[in-house]
Coordinates of C-alpha atoms and ligand atoms in Angstrom, one line a residue:
M1 CA -23.5 25.6 -38.4
R2 CA -20.0 24.8 -39.4
E3 CA -18.9 23.0 -42.6
V4 CA -16.0 21.2 -40.9
I5 CA -14.8 20.6 -37.7
I6 CA -11.5 19.1 -37.2
I7 CA -10.6 17.2 -33.5
G8 CA -7.0 17.0 -33.2
S9 CA -3.9 19.1 -33.5
G10 CA -1.0 16.9 -34.9
P11 CA 0.1 16.6 -38.6
A12 CA -3.0 15.2 -39.7
G13 CA -5.4 17.7 -37.8
F14 CA -3.4 20.7 -39.2
T15 CA -3.0 19.4 -42.7
A16 CA -6.9 18.9 -42.9
G17 CA -7.0 22.6 -41.4
I18 CA -4.7 23.8 -44.1
Y19 CA -6.8 21.9 -47.1
T20 CA -10.2 22.8 -45.7
A21 CA -9.3 26.6 -45.0
R22 CA -7.8 26.9 -48.5
A23 CA -11.0 25.5 -49.8
G24 CA -13.0 28.1 -48.0
L25 CA -14.8 25.7 -45.7
K26 CA -13.5 28.1 -42.5
P27 CA -12.6 24.9 -40.2
L28 CA -12.8 24.9 -36.6
L29 CA -10.0 23.0 -35.3
I30 CA -10.3 21.7 -31.8
A31 CA -6.8 21.2 -30.5
S32 CA -7.0 20.0 -26.9
S33 CA -6.4 22.1 -23.8
V34 CA -3.0 20.5 -22.9
E35 CA -1.5 18.4 -25.7
I36 CA -1.5 20.9 -28.8
G37 CA 0.7 19.7 -31.5
G38 CA 0.3 16.1 -30.7
E39 CA 3.3 13.6 -30.3
L40 CA 5.9 15.5 -32.3
M41 CA 5.9 18.0 -29.4
K42 CA 7.6 15.2 -27.2
T43 CA 10.1 14.7 -29.7
T44 CA 13.6 16.4 -30.4
E45 CA 15.1 16.6 -33.8
V46 CA 13.0 15.5 -36.6
E47 CA 15.2 14.4 -39.3
N48 CA 13.0 12.7 -42.0
F49 CA 10.2 15.1 -42.7
P50 CA 10.8 16.3 -46.4
G51 CA 11.4 19.8 -47.2
F52 CA 13.7 20.3 -44.3
P53 CA 17.1 18.9 -45.2
D54 CA 18.9 20.0 -42.0
G55 CA 16.0 18.6 -39.8
L56 CA 14.2 20.8 -37.3
Q57 CA 12.6 20.4 -33.7
G58 CA 9.5 18.6 -33.3
P59 CA 7.7 21.6 -31.6
E60 CA 9.1 23.8 -34.4
L61 CA 7.5 21.6 -36.9
M62 CA 4.2 21.7 -35.3
A63 CA 4.6 25.7 -34.9
N64 CA 5.0 25.6 -38.7
F65 CA 1.9 23.3 -39.3
Q66 CA -0.3 25.5 -37.1
A67 CA 0.9 28.7 -38.4
Q68 CA 0.2 27.6 -42.1
A69 CA -3.3 26.3 -40.9
E70 CA -4.0 30.0 -39.2
R71 CA -2.7 31.8 -42.3
F72 CA -5.5 30.5 -44.4
G73 CA -8.3 31.1 -41.8
T74 CA -8.2 27.8 -39.5
E75 CA -9.9 28.8 -36.6
I76 CA -8.3 27.3 -33.4
L77 CA -10.0 26.4 -30.1
Y78 CA -7.8 25.0 -27.3
E79 CA -10.3 23.1 -25.7
D80 CA -11.0 19.2 -25.2
V81 CA -13.8 17.7 -26.9
V82 CA -15.7 15.7 -24.4
E83 CA -18.6 14.4 -26.2
V84 CA -19.9 14.0 -29.8
D85 CA -22.9 12.8 -31.5
L86 CA -21.9 11.7 -35.1
E87 CA -24.8 9.9 -36.5
G88 CA -27.3 12.3 -37.6
D89 CA -26.5 14.7 -40.7
I90 CA -25.9 17.4 -38.2
K91 CA -22.8 16.4 -36.1
I92 CA -22.8 17.7 -32.4
V93 CA -19.5 18.4 -30.7
K94 CA -19.2 19.5 -27.1
T95 CA -16.1 20.8 -25.4
G96 CA -15.0 20.7 -21.7
S97 CA -16.0 24.3 -21.0
G98 CA -19.6 23.4 -22.1
Q99 CA -19.7 24.8 -25.6
T100 CA -21.6 22.9 -28.1
F101 CA -20.8 23.1 -31.8
E102 CA -22.8 21.9 -34.9
A103 CA -21.1 20.7 -38.2
K104 CA -21.9 19.2 -41.4
T105 CA -18.7 17.2 -41.4
V106 CA -16.0 16.1 -38.8
I107 CA -12.5 15.0 -39.3
L108 CA -11.2 13.1 -36.6
A109 CA -7.5 13.3 -36.1
T110 CA -7.0 12.4 -32.3
G111 CA -3.9 10.5 -32.8
A112 CA -2.4 7.8 -30.2
A113 CA -1.6 8.0 -26.5
Y114 CA 1.6 6.5 -24.9
R115 CA 1.2 3.1 -23.8
E116 CA 1.9 2.1 -20.1
L117 CA 3.6 -1.2 -18.9
G118 CA 0.7 -1.8 -16.8
L119 CA 2.8 -2.2 -13.3
P120 CA 1.7 -1.6 -10.0
R121 CA 2.7 2.0 -9.0
E122 CA 3.3 3.0 -12.4
K123 CA 1.2 6.0 -12.4
E124 CA 2.0 6.8 -8.7
L125 CA 5.6 7.1 -9.7
S126 CA 5.0 9.0 -13.0
G127 CA 6.9 12.4 -12.4
H128 CA 8.9 10.8 -9.9
G129 CA 11.5 8.9 -11.9
V130 CA 8.9 7.3 -14.3
S131 CA 8.4 9.1 -17.5
W132 CA 7.1 8.8 -21.2
C133 CA 8.9 12.1 -22.4
A134 CA 12.5 12.4 -22.7
T135 CA 12.1 16.2 -24.3
C136 CA 10.0 17.1 -21.4
D137 CA 12.1 15.4 -18.3
G138 CA 15.6 14.5 -19.6
F139 CA 16.8 17.7 -18.1
F140 CA 16.2 16.1 -14.5
F141 CA 18.5 13.6 -15.0
R142 CA 21.8 15.0 -15.4
E143 CA 24.7 12.8 -14.3
K144 CA 22.0 10.1 -13.4
T145 CA 21.6 6.3 -14.1
I146 CA 18.5 5.9 -16.3
A147 CA 16.9 3.2 -18.5
V148 CA 14.5 3.5 -21.3
V149 CA 12.2 0.5 -22.0
G150 CA 11.3 -0.6 -25.6
G151 CA 12.5 -1.7 -28.8
G152 CA 11.3 0.6 -31.3
D153 CA 12.2 4.1 -32.9
S154 CA 11.0 5.9 -29.9
A155 CA 13.0 4.0 -27.5
M156 CA 16.1 4.4 -29.6
E157 CA 15.5 8.0 -30.0
E158 CA 14.8 8.6 -26.3
A159 CA 17.9 6.6 -25.4
T160 CA 20.2 8.5 -27.8
F161 CA 18.5 11.8 -26.6
L162 CA 19.0 11.3 -22.9
T163 CA 22.8 10.4 -23.1
R164 CA 22.9 14.2 -23.2
F165 CA 21.9 14.4 -19.8
A166 CA 22.6 11.0 -18.1
S167 CA 25.7 9.3 -17.2
K168 CA 24.5 6.0 -18.1
V169 CA 21.3 4.9 -20.0
F170 CA 20.3 1.2 -19.9
L171 CA 18.1 0.2 -22.9
I172 CA 15.6 -2.6 -21.7
H173 CA 14.1 -4.6 -24.4
R174 CA 12.0 -7.7 -24.1
R175 CA 13.5 -9.8 -27.1
D176 CA 16.9 -10.1 -28.6
T177 CA 16.0 -8.2 -31.8
F178 CA 15.0 -4.6 -32.2
K179 CA 11.9 -3.5 -34.1
A180 CA 13.6 -0.1 -34.6
S181 CA 14.8 1.1 -38.1
K182 CA 18.5 0.1 -38.7
I183 CA 19.7 3.9 -38.6
M184 CA 18.3 4.6 -35.3
Q185 CA 19.4 1.1 -33.7
D186 CA 22.8 1.8 -34.9
R187 CA 23.0 5.1 -33.4
A188 CA 21.6 4.1 -30.0
I189 CA 23.7 0.8 -30.0
N190 CA 27.2 2.8 -30.9
N191 CA 26.6 5.1 -28.3
P192 CA 29.3 4.5 -25.4
K193 CA 26.6 5.6 -22.7
I194 CA 24.1 3.1 -23.6
E195 CA 24.0 -0.5 -22.4
V196 CA 21.6 -2.8 -24.0
I197 CA 19.9 -5.4 -21.8
Y198 CA 18.1 -7.8 -24.1
N199 CA 15.5 -10.3 -23.5
S200 CA 14.3 -8.4 -20.4
E201 CA 10.9 -6.8 -19.0
V202 CA 10.4 -4.6 -16.0
T203 CA 8.1 -6.4 -13.5
E204 CA 8.2 -4.1 -10.6
L205 CA 8.9 -0.3 -9.8
K206 CA 10.9 0.2 -6.6
G207 CA 11.4 3.2 -4.5
E208 CA 9.5 5.3 -1.8
K209 CA 8.6 8.6 -2.9
N210 CA 10.9 8.4 -6.0
L211 CA 11.8 5.6 -8.4
D212 CA 15.3 4.1 -7.1
G213 CA 15.4 0.7 -9.1
V214 CA 13.6 -2.0 -11.1
T215 CA 13.1 -5.7 -11.1
L216 CA 14.1 -7.2 -14.1
R217 CA 12.7 -10.5 -15.5
N218 CA 14.7 -12.4 -18.1
T219 CA 12.2 -13.5 -20.9
V220 CA 14.3 -16.6 -21.9
D221 CA 15.0 -18.2 -18.5
G222 CA 12.6 -16.5 -16.2
S223 CA 15.5 -15.4 -13.9
T224 CA 14.9 -12.0 -11.8
S225 CA 17.6 -9.5 -11.0
H226 CA 17.6 -5.9 -9.7
L227 CA 18.7 -2.7 -11.4
D228 CA 19.3 0.5 -9.6
L229 CA 18.1 3.5 -11.4
D230 CA 17.3 7.2 -10.9
G231 CA 14.9 7.3 -13.8
L232 CA 13.0 5.0 -16.2
F233 CA 11.6 6.1 -19.6
I234 CA 8.8 4.4 -21.1
A235 CA 8.8 4.2 -24.7
V236 CA 6.9 0.9 -25.7
G237 CA 4.4 2.4 -28.2
N238 CA 1.1 4.1 -28.5
D239 CA -2.7 3.1 -28.6
P240 CA -5.1 4.9 -31.0
R241 CA -7.4 7.5 -29.0
V242 CA -10.7 6.3 -30.1
W243 CA -12.7 6.6 -26.7
L244 CA -14.8 9.7 -28.1
V245 CA -16.0 7.9 -30.9
E246 CA -15.9 3.9 -30.3
N247 CA -19.5 3.3 -29.8
Q248 CA -20.2 5.3 -33.0
V249 CA -17.9 4.7 -35.6
E250 CA -16.7 1.0 -36.7
L251 CA -13.1 0.1 -35.4
T252 CA -10.6 -2.5 -36.7
A253 CA -9.9 -5.4 -34.6
E254 CA -6.8 -3.5 -33.4
K255 CA -9.2 -0.7 -32.4
F256 CA -8.1 1.9 -34.8
I257 CA -11.0 3.8 -36.6
Q258 CA -12.0 1.8 -39.6
V259 CA -11.9 3.8 -42.8
E260 CA -13.1 2.7 -46.5
G261 CA -10.1 1.6 -48.6
R262 CA -7.4 4.4 -49.3
S263 CA -10.2 7.1 -48.4
S264 CA -10.6 8.6 -44.9
K265 CA -14.4 7.7 -44.8
T266 CA -15.5 5.9 -41.5
S267 CA -18.6 3.9 -40.9
L268 CA -20.6 7.2 -40.7
P269 CA -21.5 9.7 -43.6
G270 CA -19.6 13.0 -43.3
V271 CA -17.3 11.6 -40.6
F272 CA -13.7 11.2 -41.7
A273 CA -10.6 10.1 -39.9
C274 CA -7.0 10.6 -40.6
G275 CA -3.6 10.1 -39.0
D276 CA -2.4 7.9 -36.2
V277 CA -5.9 7.0 -35.1
I278 CA -6.2 4.9 -38.3
D279 CA -3.1 3.8 -38.9
P280 CA -1.5 0.5 -37.2
T281 CA 1.4 0.4 -39.6
Y282 CA 3.4 3.6 -40.8
R283 CA 2.6 6.1 -38.1
Q284 CA 4.9 8.8 -39.2
A285 CA 4.5 12.5 -39.3
I286 CA 4.7 12.5 -43.2
T287 CA 2.1 9.6 -43.5
A288 CA -0.1 11.5 -41.1
A289 CA -0.2 14.8 -42.8
G290 CA -0.9 13.2 -46.1
S291 CA -3.8 11.5 -44.5
G292 CA -5.0 14.8 -43.4
C293 CA -4.8 15.9 -46.7
V294 CA -7.2 12.9 -47.9
A295 CA -9.5 13.7 -45.1
A296 CA -9.8 17.3 -46.3
L297 CA -10.3 16.3 -49.8
D298 CA -13.0 13.7 -48.6
A299 CA -14.9 16.1 -46.5
E300 CA -14.9 18.5 -49.3
H301 CA -16.4 16.5 -51.9
Y302 CA -18.9 15.1 -49.5
L303 CA -20.0 18.8 -48.8
T304 CA -20.1 19.5 -52.5
N305 CA -22.2 16.3 -53.1
H306 CA -24.6 16.9 -50.3
Ligands
NAP401 P1 6.7 0.8 -31.8 O1 7.3 0.9 -33.0 O2 5.1 -0.1 -31.8 O3 7.5 -0.1 -30.9 C1 7.3 -0.4 -29.5 C2 8.3 -1.2 -28.9 O4 8.0 -1.5 -27.7 C3 8.4 -2.6 -29.6 O5 10.0 -3.0 -29.6 C4 8.0 -3.4 -28.6 O6 8.4 -5.0 -28.3 C5 8.0 -2.7 -27.2 N1 6.7 -3.1 -26.3 C6 5.6 -3.0 -26.6 N2 4.8 -3.2 -25.4 C7 5.4 -3.5 -24.4 C8 5.7 -3.8 -23.1 N3 4.5 -4.3 -22.7 N4 6.5 -4.0 -22.5 C9 8.0 -4.0 -23.0 N5 8.0 -3.8 -24.2 C10 7.0 -3.4 -25.1 O7 6.3 1.9 -31.1 P2 7.5 3.5 -31.1 O8 8.7 3.2 -31.1 O9 6.7 4.4 -30.3 O10 7.2 3.9 -32.7 C11 5.6 4.2 -33.1 C12 5.9 4.6 -34.6 O11 6.3 5.9 -34.6 C13 6.6 3.6 -35.5 O12 6.1 3.6 -36.5 C14 8.0 4.4 -35.7 O13 8.6 4.2 -36.7 C15 7.7 5.9 -35.6 N6 8.7 6.6 -35.0 C16 9.7 7.1 -35.8 C17 10.6 7.9 -35.2 C18 11.5 8.4 -36.5 O14 11.6 8.1 -37.4 N7 12.4 9.5 -36.1 C19 10.9 8.1 -33.9 C20 10.0 7.7 -33.3 C21 9.0 6.8 -33.7 P3 8.5 -5.9 -29.6 O15 9.5 -5.4 -30.5 O16 9.0 -7.2 -28.9 O17 7.2 -5.8 -30.0

């Protein structure tokens, strides 16, 4: 029987690993089989993580998180959790390879998954001109014309990054003001390769095997137009990953895991949650890491009292 199982390997999960390992709880961190490291693995330069005044690459930051968690004895399993039973005193966690683990406490740090536009052919054209990851796919669009959809920090970051490769980057946003932070907006808007298309949404993806254009609908007057494109990057936010636990722990109206006050306590004793899966508001690497620490301390207190 484990003291602690942590599900998820972003800043929240690894921070929970660092703290519970240092508390001598020998945590098992189940990192997933493919998306190890979470959303920062898809990011380029991280400039706002305190302690790194010169910035560093997202994957490098996550490698540091992992090395620090492992240094204190966090055991990392590169598998997907496929089923959990969290209701009893003994928590059951099953992985894709058929392994079953038991634990006294579970820390849920499953993060959030990228949002789709919900258009027909979106999945079919994924990897054929439609992408959610500039860091992964930007290289394929050298000297091409591409577009980024979205108005948040992710869209600004992706558009700016993609100017390294593309000859032209349209930034398509459904309103006339951005949600993104001022510094990120300014960087994108002032980039000579970026042209903003305000008040517009993509309504159709065109192209046989590969995307070759999109239909845009003006959100003010309803008119439609065609835009020739070699690639479309979708950066319209994320949804919390709760499918594993949605029938067991209480969720908020927005489908985040509900936690008690400033703690990480879920509706089930011995089950704690942290990071993007509980956070509809801030969703930063540093806030996720902070909440991973809270979950580790809450789990530690629970184990002491039980
Ligand atoms: P976000 O802040 O939720 O922004 C999503 C954007 O996509 C919004 O502008 C939204 O439009 C638009 N959108 C949503 N659904 C859409 C749809 N179906 N069609 C068209 N547009 C749609 O998400 P995010 O940009 O991914 O950022 C998530 C969090 O990560 C934020 O807290 C952000 O600050 C953080 N982040 C930080 C950095 C950084 O600091 N370096 C980098 C990336 C992300 P509306 O504005 O009209 O709602």
